[in-house]
Every structure is written in C-alpha cells, then in structure tokens.
Tab-separated table of C-alpha atoms and ligand atoms in Angstrom:
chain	number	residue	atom	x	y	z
A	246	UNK	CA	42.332	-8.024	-10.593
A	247	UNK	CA	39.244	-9.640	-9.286
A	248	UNK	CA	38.599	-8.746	-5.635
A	249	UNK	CA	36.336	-8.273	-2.716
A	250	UNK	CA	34.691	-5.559	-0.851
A	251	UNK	CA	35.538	-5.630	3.013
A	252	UNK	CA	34.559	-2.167	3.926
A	253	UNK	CA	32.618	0.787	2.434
A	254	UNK	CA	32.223	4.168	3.592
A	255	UNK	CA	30.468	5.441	0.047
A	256	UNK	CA	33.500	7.223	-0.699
A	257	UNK	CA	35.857	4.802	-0.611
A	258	UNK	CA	36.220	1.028	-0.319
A	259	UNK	CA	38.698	-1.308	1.133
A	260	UNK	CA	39.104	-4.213	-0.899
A	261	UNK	CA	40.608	-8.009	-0.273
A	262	UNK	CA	42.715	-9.427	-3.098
A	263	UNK	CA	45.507	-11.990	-2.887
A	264	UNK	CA	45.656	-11.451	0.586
A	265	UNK	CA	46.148	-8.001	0.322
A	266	UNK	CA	44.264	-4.818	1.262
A	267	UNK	CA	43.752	-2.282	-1.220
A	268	UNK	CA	41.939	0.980	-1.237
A	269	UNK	CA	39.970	1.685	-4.398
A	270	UNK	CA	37.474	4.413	-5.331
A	271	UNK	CA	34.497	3.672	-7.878
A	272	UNK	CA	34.858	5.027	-11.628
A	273	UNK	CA	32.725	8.100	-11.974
A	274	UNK	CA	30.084	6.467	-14.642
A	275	UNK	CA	28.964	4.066	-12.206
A	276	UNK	CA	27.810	6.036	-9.911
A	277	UNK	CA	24.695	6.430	-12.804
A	278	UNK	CA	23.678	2.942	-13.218
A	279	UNK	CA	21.471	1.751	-11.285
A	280	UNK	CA	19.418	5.040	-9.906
A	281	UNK	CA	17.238	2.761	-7.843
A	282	UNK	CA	19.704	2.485	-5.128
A	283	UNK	CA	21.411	5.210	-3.113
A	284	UNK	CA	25.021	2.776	-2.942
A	285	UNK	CA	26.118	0.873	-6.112
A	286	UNK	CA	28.512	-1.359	-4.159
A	287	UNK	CA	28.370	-3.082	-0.787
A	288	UNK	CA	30.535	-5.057	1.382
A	289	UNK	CA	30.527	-8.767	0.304
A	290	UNK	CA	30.563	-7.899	-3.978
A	291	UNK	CA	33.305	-9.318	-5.886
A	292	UNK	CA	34.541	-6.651	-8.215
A	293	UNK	CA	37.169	-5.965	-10.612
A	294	UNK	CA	40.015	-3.113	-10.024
A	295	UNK	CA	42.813	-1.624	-11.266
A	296	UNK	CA	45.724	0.688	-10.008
A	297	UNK	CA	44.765	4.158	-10.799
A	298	UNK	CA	47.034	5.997	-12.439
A	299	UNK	CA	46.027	9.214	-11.374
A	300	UNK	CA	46.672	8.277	-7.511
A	301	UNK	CA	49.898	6.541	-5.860
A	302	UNK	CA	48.457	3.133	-3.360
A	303	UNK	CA	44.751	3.514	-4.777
A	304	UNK	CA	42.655	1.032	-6.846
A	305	UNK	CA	39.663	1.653	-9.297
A	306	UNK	CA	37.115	-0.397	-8.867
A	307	UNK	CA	35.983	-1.045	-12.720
A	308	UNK	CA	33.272	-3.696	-12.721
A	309	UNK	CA	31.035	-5.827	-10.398
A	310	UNK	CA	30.376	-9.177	-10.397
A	311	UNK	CA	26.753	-10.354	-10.948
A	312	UNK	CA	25.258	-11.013	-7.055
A	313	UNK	CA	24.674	-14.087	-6.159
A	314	UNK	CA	22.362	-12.599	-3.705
A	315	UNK	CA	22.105	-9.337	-1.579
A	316	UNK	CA	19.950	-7.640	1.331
A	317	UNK	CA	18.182	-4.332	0.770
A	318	UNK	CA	16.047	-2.262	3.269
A	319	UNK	CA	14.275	0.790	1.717
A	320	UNK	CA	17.036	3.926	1.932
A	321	UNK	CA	16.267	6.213	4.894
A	322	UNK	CA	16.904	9.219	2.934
A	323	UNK	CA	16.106	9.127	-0.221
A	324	UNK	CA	12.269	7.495	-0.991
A	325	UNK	CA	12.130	4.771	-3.305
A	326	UNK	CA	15.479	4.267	-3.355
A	327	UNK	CA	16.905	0.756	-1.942
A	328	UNK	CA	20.278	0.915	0.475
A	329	UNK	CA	22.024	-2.609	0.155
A	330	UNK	CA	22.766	-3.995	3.102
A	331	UNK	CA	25.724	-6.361	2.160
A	332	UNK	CA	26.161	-8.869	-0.939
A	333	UNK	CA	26.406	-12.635	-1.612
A	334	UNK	CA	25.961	-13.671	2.283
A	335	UNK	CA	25.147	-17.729	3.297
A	336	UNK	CA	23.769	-16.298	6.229
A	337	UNK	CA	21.943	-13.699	8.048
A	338	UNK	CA	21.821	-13.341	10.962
A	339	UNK	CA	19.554	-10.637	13.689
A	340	UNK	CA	20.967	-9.935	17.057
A	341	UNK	CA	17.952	-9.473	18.674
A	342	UNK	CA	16.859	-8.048	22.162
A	343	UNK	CA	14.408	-8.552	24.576
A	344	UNK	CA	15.671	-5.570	26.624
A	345	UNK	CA	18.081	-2.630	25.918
A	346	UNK	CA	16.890	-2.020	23.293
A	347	UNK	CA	14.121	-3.855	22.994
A	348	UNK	CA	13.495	-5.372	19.428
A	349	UNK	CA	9.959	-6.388	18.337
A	350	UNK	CA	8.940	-8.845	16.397
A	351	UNK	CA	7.581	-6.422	13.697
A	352	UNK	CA	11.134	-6.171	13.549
A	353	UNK	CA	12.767	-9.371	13.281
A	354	UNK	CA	9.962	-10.935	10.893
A	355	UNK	CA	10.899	-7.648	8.320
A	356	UNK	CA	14.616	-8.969	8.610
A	357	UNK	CA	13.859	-12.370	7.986
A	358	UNK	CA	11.330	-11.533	4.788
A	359	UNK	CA	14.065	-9.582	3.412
A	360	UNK	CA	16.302	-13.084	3.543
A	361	UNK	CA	13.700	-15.065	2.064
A	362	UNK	CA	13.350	-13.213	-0.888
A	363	UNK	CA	16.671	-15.427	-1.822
A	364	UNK	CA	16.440	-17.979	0.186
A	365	UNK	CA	19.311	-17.324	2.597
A	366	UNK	CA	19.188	-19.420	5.689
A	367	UNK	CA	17.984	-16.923	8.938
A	368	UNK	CA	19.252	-16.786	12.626
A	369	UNK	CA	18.285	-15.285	15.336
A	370	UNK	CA	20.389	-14.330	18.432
A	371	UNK	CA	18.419	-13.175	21.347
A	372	UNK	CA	21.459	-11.163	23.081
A	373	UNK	CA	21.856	-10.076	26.435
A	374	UNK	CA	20.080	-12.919	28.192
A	375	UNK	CA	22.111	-11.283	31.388
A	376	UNK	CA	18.996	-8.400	31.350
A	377	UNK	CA	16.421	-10.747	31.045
A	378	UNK	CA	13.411	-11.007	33.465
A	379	UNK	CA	11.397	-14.020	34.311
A	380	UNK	CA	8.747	-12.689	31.634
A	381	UNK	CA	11.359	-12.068	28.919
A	382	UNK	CA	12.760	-15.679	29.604
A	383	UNK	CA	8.960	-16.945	28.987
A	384	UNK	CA	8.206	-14.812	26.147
A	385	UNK	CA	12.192	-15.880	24.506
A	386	UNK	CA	10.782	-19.478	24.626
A	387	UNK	CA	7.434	-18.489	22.846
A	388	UNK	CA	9.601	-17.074	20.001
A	389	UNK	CA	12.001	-19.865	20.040
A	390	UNK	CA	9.901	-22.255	19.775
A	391	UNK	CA	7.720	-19.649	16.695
A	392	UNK	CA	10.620	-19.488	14.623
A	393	UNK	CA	11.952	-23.159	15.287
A	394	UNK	CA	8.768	-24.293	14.218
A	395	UNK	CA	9.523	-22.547	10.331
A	396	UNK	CA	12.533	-23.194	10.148
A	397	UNK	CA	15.013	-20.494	11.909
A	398	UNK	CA	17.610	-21.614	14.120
A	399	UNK	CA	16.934	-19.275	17.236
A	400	UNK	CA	19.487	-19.335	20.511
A	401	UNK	CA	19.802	-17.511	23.510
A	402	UNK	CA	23.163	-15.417	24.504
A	403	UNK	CA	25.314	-12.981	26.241
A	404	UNK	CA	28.030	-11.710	23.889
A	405	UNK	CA	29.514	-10.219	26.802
A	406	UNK	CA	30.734	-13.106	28.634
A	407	UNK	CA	32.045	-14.579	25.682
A	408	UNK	CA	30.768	-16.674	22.895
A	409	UNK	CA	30.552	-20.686	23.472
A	410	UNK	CA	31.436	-23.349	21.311
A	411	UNK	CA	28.072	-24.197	19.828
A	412	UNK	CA	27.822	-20.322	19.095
A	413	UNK	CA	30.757	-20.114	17.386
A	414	UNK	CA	30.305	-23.298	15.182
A	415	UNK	CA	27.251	-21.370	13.581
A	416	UNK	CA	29.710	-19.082	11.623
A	417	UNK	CA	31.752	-21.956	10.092
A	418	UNK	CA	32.539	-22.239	6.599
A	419	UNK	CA	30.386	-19.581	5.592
A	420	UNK	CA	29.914	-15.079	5.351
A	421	UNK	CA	27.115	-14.069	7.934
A	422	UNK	CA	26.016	-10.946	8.047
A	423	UNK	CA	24.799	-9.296	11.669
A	424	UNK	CA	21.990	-6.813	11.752
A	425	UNK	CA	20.208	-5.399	14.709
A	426	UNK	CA	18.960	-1.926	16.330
A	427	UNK	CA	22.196	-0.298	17.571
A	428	UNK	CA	23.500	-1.237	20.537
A	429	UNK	CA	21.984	-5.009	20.355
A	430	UNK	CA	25.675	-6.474	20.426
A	431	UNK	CA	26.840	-6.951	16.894
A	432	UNK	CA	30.253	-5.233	17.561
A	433	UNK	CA	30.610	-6.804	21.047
A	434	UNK	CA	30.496	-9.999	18.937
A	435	UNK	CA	32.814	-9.621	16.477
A	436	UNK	CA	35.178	-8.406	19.327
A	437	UNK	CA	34.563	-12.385	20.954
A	438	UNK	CA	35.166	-13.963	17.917
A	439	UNK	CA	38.201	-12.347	16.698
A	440	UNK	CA	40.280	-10.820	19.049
A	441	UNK	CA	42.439	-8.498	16.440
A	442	UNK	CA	39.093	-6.997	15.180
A	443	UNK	CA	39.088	-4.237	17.553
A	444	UNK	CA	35.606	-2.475	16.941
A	445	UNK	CA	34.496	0.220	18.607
A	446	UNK	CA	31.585	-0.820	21.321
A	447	UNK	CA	29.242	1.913	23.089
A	448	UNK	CA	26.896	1.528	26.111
A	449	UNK	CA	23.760	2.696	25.004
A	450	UNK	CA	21.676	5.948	25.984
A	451	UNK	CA	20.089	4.917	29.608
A	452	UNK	CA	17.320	7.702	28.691
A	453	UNK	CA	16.629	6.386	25.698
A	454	UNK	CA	17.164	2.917	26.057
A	455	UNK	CA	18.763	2.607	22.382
A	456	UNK	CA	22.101	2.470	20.949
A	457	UNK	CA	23.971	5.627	19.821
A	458	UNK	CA	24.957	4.183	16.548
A	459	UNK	CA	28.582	3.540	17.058
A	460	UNK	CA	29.440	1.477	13.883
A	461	UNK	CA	28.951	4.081	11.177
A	462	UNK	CA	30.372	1.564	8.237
A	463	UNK	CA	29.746	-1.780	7.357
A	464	UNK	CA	32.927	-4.285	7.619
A	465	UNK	CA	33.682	-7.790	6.616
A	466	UNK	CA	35.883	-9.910	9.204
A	467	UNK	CA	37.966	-13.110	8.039
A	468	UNK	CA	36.870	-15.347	11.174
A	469	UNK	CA	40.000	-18.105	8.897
A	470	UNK	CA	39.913	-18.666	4.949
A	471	UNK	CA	36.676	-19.769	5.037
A	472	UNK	CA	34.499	-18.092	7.474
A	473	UNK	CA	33.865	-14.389	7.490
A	474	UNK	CA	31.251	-12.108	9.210
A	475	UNK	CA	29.818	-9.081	8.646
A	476	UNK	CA	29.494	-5.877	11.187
A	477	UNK	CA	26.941	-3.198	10.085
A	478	UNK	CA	25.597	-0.056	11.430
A	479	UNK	CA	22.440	-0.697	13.752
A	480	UNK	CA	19.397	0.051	11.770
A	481	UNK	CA	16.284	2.041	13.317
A	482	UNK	CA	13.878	0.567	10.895
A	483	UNK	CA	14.023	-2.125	8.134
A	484	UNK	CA	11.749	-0.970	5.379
A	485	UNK	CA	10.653	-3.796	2.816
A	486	UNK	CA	12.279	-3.169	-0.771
A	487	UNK	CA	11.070	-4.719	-3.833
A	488	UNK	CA	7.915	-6.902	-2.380
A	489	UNK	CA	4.410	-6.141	-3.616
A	490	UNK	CA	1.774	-7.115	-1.505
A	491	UNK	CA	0.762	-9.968	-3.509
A	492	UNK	CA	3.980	-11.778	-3.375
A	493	UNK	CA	4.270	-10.832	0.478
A	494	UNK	CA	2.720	-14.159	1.809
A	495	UNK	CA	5.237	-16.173	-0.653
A	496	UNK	CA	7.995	-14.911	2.079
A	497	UNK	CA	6.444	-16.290	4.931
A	498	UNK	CA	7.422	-20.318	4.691
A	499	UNK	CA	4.563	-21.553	7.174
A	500	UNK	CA	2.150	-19.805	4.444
A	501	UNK	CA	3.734	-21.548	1.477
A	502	UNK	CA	1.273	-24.521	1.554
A	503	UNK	CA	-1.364	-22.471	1.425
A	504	UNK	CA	-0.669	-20.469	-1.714
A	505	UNK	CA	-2.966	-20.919	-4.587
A	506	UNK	CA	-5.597	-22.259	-2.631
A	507	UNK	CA	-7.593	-19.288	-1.947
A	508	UNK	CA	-10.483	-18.648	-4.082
A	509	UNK	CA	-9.140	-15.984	-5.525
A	510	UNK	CA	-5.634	-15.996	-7.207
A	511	UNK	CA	-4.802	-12.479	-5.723
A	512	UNK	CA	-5.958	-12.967	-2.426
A	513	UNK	CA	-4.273	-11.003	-0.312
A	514	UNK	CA	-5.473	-13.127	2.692
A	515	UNK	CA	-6.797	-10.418	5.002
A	516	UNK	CA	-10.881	-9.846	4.373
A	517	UNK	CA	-10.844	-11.741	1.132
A	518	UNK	CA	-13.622	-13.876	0.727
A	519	UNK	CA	-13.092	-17.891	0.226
A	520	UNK	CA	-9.393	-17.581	1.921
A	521	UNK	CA	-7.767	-20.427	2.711
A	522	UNK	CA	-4.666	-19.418	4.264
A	523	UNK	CA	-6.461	-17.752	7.328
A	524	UNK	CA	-7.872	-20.745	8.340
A	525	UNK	CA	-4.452	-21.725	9.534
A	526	UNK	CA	-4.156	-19.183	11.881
A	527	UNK	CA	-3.309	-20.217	14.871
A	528	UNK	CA	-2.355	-23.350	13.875
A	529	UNK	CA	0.515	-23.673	11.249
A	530	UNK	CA	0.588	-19.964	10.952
A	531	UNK	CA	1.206	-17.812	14.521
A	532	UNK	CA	-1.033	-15.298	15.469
A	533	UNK	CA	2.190	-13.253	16.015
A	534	UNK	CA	3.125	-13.904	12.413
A	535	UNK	CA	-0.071	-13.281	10.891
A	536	UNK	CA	-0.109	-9.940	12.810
A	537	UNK	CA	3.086	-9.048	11.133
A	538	UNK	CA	2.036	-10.010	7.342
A	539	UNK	CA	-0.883	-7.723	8.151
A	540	UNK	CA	1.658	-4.674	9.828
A	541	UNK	CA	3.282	-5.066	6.531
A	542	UNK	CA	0.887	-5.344	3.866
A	543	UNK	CA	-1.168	-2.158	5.521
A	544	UNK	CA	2.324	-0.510	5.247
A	545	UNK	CA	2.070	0.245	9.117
A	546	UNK	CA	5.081	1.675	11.089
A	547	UNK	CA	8.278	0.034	9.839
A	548	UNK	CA	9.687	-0.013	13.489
A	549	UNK	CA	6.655	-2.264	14.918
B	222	GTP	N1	24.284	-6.737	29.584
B	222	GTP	C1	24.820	-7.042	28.418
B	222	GTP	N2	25.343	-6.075	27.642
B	222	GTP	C2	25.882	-6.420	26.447
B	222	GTP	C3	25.916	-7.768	26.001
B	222	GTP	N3	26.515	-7.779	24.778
B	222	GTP	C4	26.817	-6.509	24.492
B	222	GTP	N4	26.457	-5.673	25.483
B	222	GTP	C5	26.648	-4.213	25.595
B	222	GTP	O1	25.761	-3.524	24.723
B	222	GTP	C6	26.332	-2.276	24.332
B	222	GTP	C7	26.254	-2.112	22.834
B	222	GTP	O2	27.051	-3.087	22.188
B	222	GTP	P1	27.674	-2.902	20.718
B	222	GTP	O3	28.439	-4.138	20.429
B	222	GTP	O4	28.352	-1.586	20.593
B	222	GTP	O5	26.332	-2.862	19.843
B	222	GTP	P2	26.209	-2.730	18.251
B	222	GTP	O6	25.081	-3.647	17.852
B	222	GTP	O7	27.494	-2.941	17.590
B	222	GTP	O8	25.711	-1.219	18.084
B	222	GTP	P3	25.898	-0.201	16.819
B	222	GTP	O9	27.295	-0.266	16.351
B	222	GTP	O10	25.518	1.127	17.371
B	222	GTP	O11	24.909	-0.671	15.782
B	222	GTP	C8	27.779	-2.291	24.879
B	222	GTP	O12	27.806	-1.543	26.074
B	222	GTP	C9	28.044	-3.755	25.146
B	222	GTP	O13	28.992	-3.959	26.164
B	222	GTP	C10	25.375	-8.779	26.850
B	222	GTP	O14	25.369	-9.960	26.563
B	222	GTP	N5	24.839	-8.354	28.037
B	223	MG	MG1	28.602	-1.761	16.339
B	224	ZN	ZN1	-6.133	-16.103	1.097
C-alpha cells in the first residue's frame, strides 16, 4: 500500500494511508543503501508498506518513492554524511528572529541555498515582532526589502497572538516545511494553525538566550486535504550538503545573470582576476549577500 511519512523518530515511522495512521518500521537491508546519509527516510516520502507478519498493528515500510525533491543539511554527527531534513515540500519556509534567539543572516541565506538547489519557493517569517526594538524594526525592513528584491516573500509576525489571514493563506494548497534555531516559534505556529495539533512549546533559556530544543522529531500536520506543514527540531547550524564551491554562486538568483561572464569559467568570484559578478556588488547583489557567498565558500562558521 502506497503511503506517506508523517513522523519519524529513526526507529520508527508513522505513516498516512487511506486516511489511516499506521506504524511501520524500515526492512533491515535498507538501512545499507545509501551510506551517504545518516536517515534513509524522512517525513514527506511516499513509500510502500506492508503488514508485518512478525508484529500485530505494525507496517513494513518496503520501498520509497523516487523524491521529487528534499532538504539536506550536513549530519551533526557523523562527517560527510547528509541528515534529510524532510521530502517533496512546495515550500520552505525559516522562522526567523531578530531577538530570542537571534538568527543571522549567515543563517537564513544557508537555508535558502539549500532550497534553491531544487528550486523550491523560500519564505521567511521574522517571528516575534512583540521583542523587537526600534533598531530591529529598521534592520527587519533592510532584509525585507534584500530578500523581496530576489525573490523571497518575507513578512513580519507574532505567532503568539495568533496568526492573521494573509499569514495563513501562505500555507494553502501546498506542504511547507518550518525550520529555525529552537525556540524561534515553529511549534507555537503549528499550535495557531491547527488547534488539535497539540505540540509541545518551551520558553527558551533566559541565560542563554536560545531554545532548549523541545521538538525532538520531525512531524507532518494536515492543515485540510490539501495543505500540510511540517514541524522540525530547531537546528543549531545548517551545514551546506552536496554544493561545491563552483556551483555555489548558481544558488544565489541575483548572481544568475552574471554567470559565465567572468573571464574565467571557474571563477569563483572572490580575488579572481577579470570577474564580472563583483562588479555588481552593491548593486544587484547585497553587500550582505556577497558577505555570505564568501562565509560559505571559505567554509567559515556554519552558525554565522
Ligand atoms: N514574545 C514572543 N514569544 C513567542 C512568539 N512566538 C512564540 N514565542 C515563544 O517562543 C518560545 C519558543 O517557541 P516554540 O514554538 O517552542 O519554538 P520552536 O521553534 O518550536 O522550538 P524547538 O522545538 O525547540 O525547535 C515559547 O515560549 C513561545 O511561547 C512571539 O510571537 N512573541
Ligand atoms: Mg518546536
Ligand atoms: Zn567572477
């Protein structure tokens, strides 16, 4: 029976078929394939399954569908290995935060590469607008008007107080998946938007200023038939998977024009002679952005 992945623990999976939830465990042999990632499944595959003879109420999950797309951050454990964030999503979208905790930019342009690398449309959330100050009001326009400008729809809110209609409308018709630091909101959202979800919410650490990781496993929610969204576990870091540095600039759409233009094909568009691209700093490209292609390609600190 074809069905989908709504939760995963790495043990076991809960799975969505015919309107049904089943719990299924992977075959052992898969657990081989694929060595380059540290989970073979993630929320948001389509798989096949079968009742397990062996064990009364559970499935076996037996094959998965080809992706249609997936996000993958570089596993925190185990190096070189990729940890899949969630599978064939229409959107993604980063709960970011000017304040408590604080996410930087470093940060939100790693997210939004990781998108690009299949196209799939970006948001970003600036949550918490309740803790902002004057100066984290001005600097939320800069960015707005940074990530309008190539093409990310970018809003302002407090998932707190609820979640307006405009908000809402952005997760119609479609799977989103929500990533952030912990304690950004993601939970607090799904709670708004569907009030039988019940997630667990934490205040974060007031020493610390960061979340205490309170979702431990990613989760799909039905939102109606045709709109779900996707809770994860807030991640401390987003390390880049599968770009070399020569393809970086390709996920950066404001440097797209520029490609091929450079006087050398491999230019990697930092101290290369005859480059193109870096004459449109500060103009199509943002100094912000160009600082994080250049965090990135020098492989600086993944939480910048
Ligand atoms: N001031 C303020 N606090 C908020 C807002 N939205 C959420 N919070 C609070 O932020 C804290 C963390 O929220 P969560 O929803 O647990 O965050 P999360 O992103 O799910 O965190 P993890 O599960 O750890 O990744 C909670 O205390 C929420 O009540 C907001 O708009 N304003
Ligand atoms: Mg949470
Ligand atoms: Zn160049």
């Amino acid at each position: 029976m074809k069905a989908l992945v709504t939760k995963s623990t790495g043990l076991w999976y809960e799975l969505f078929a015919g309107k049904k939830k089943l719990t299924a465990r992977l075959r052992g042999k898969f657990k081989l394939e694929d060595k380059k990632l540290t989970n073979p499944i993630a929320v948001g595959d389509w798989v096949e399954a079968q009742p397990n003879e062996q064990a009364k109420d559970e499935w076996l999950i037996t094959y998965i569908y080809e992706r249609e797309n997936y996000v993958v951050r570089t596993s925190p454990r185990k190096k070189n290995h990729g940890h899949l964030i969630a599978s064939n999503i229409d959107a993604g979208v980063l709960i970011a935060t000017l304040k408590s905790p604080r996410t930087s930019t470093g940060f939100i342009d790693r997210f939004l590469i990781t998108l690009e690398s299949f196209r799939i449309p970006g948001i970003i959330l600036f949550n918490k607008k309740d803790l902002y100050s004057k100066k984290n009001l001005q600097k939320y326009k800069t960015l707005e008007e940074i990530y309008n400008k190539i093409g990310y729809d970018v809003h302002l809110s407090q998932f707190e107080k609820g979640v307006d209609s405009d908000l809402k409308l952005l997760f119609e018709n479609k799977t989103s998946l929500l990533c952030s630091h912990s304690g950004a909101g993601k939970s607090t959202l799904i709670n708004k938007l569907i009030s039988n979800a019940c997630q667990e919410v934490s205040e974060i650490s007031n020493l610390a200023d960061k979340g205490v990781h309170t979702t431990t496993f990613s989760e799909l929610f039905f939102l109606n038939e045709k709109s779900a969204i996707i809770d994860t576990p807030g991640i401390k870091e987003l390390g880049l998977s599968e770009i070399g540095n020569e393809e970086l600039s390709h996920y950066f759409p404001e440097m797209r024009k520029f490609l091929g233009k450079c006087k050398f094909h491999n230019c990697l568009h930092e101290n290369d002679p005859g480059c193109v691209l870096k004459e449109g700093i500060g103009k199509e490209i943002s100094a912000l952005r160009y600082a994080s292609y250049l965090s990135i390609l020098r492989n600086e600190d993944n939480r910048k």
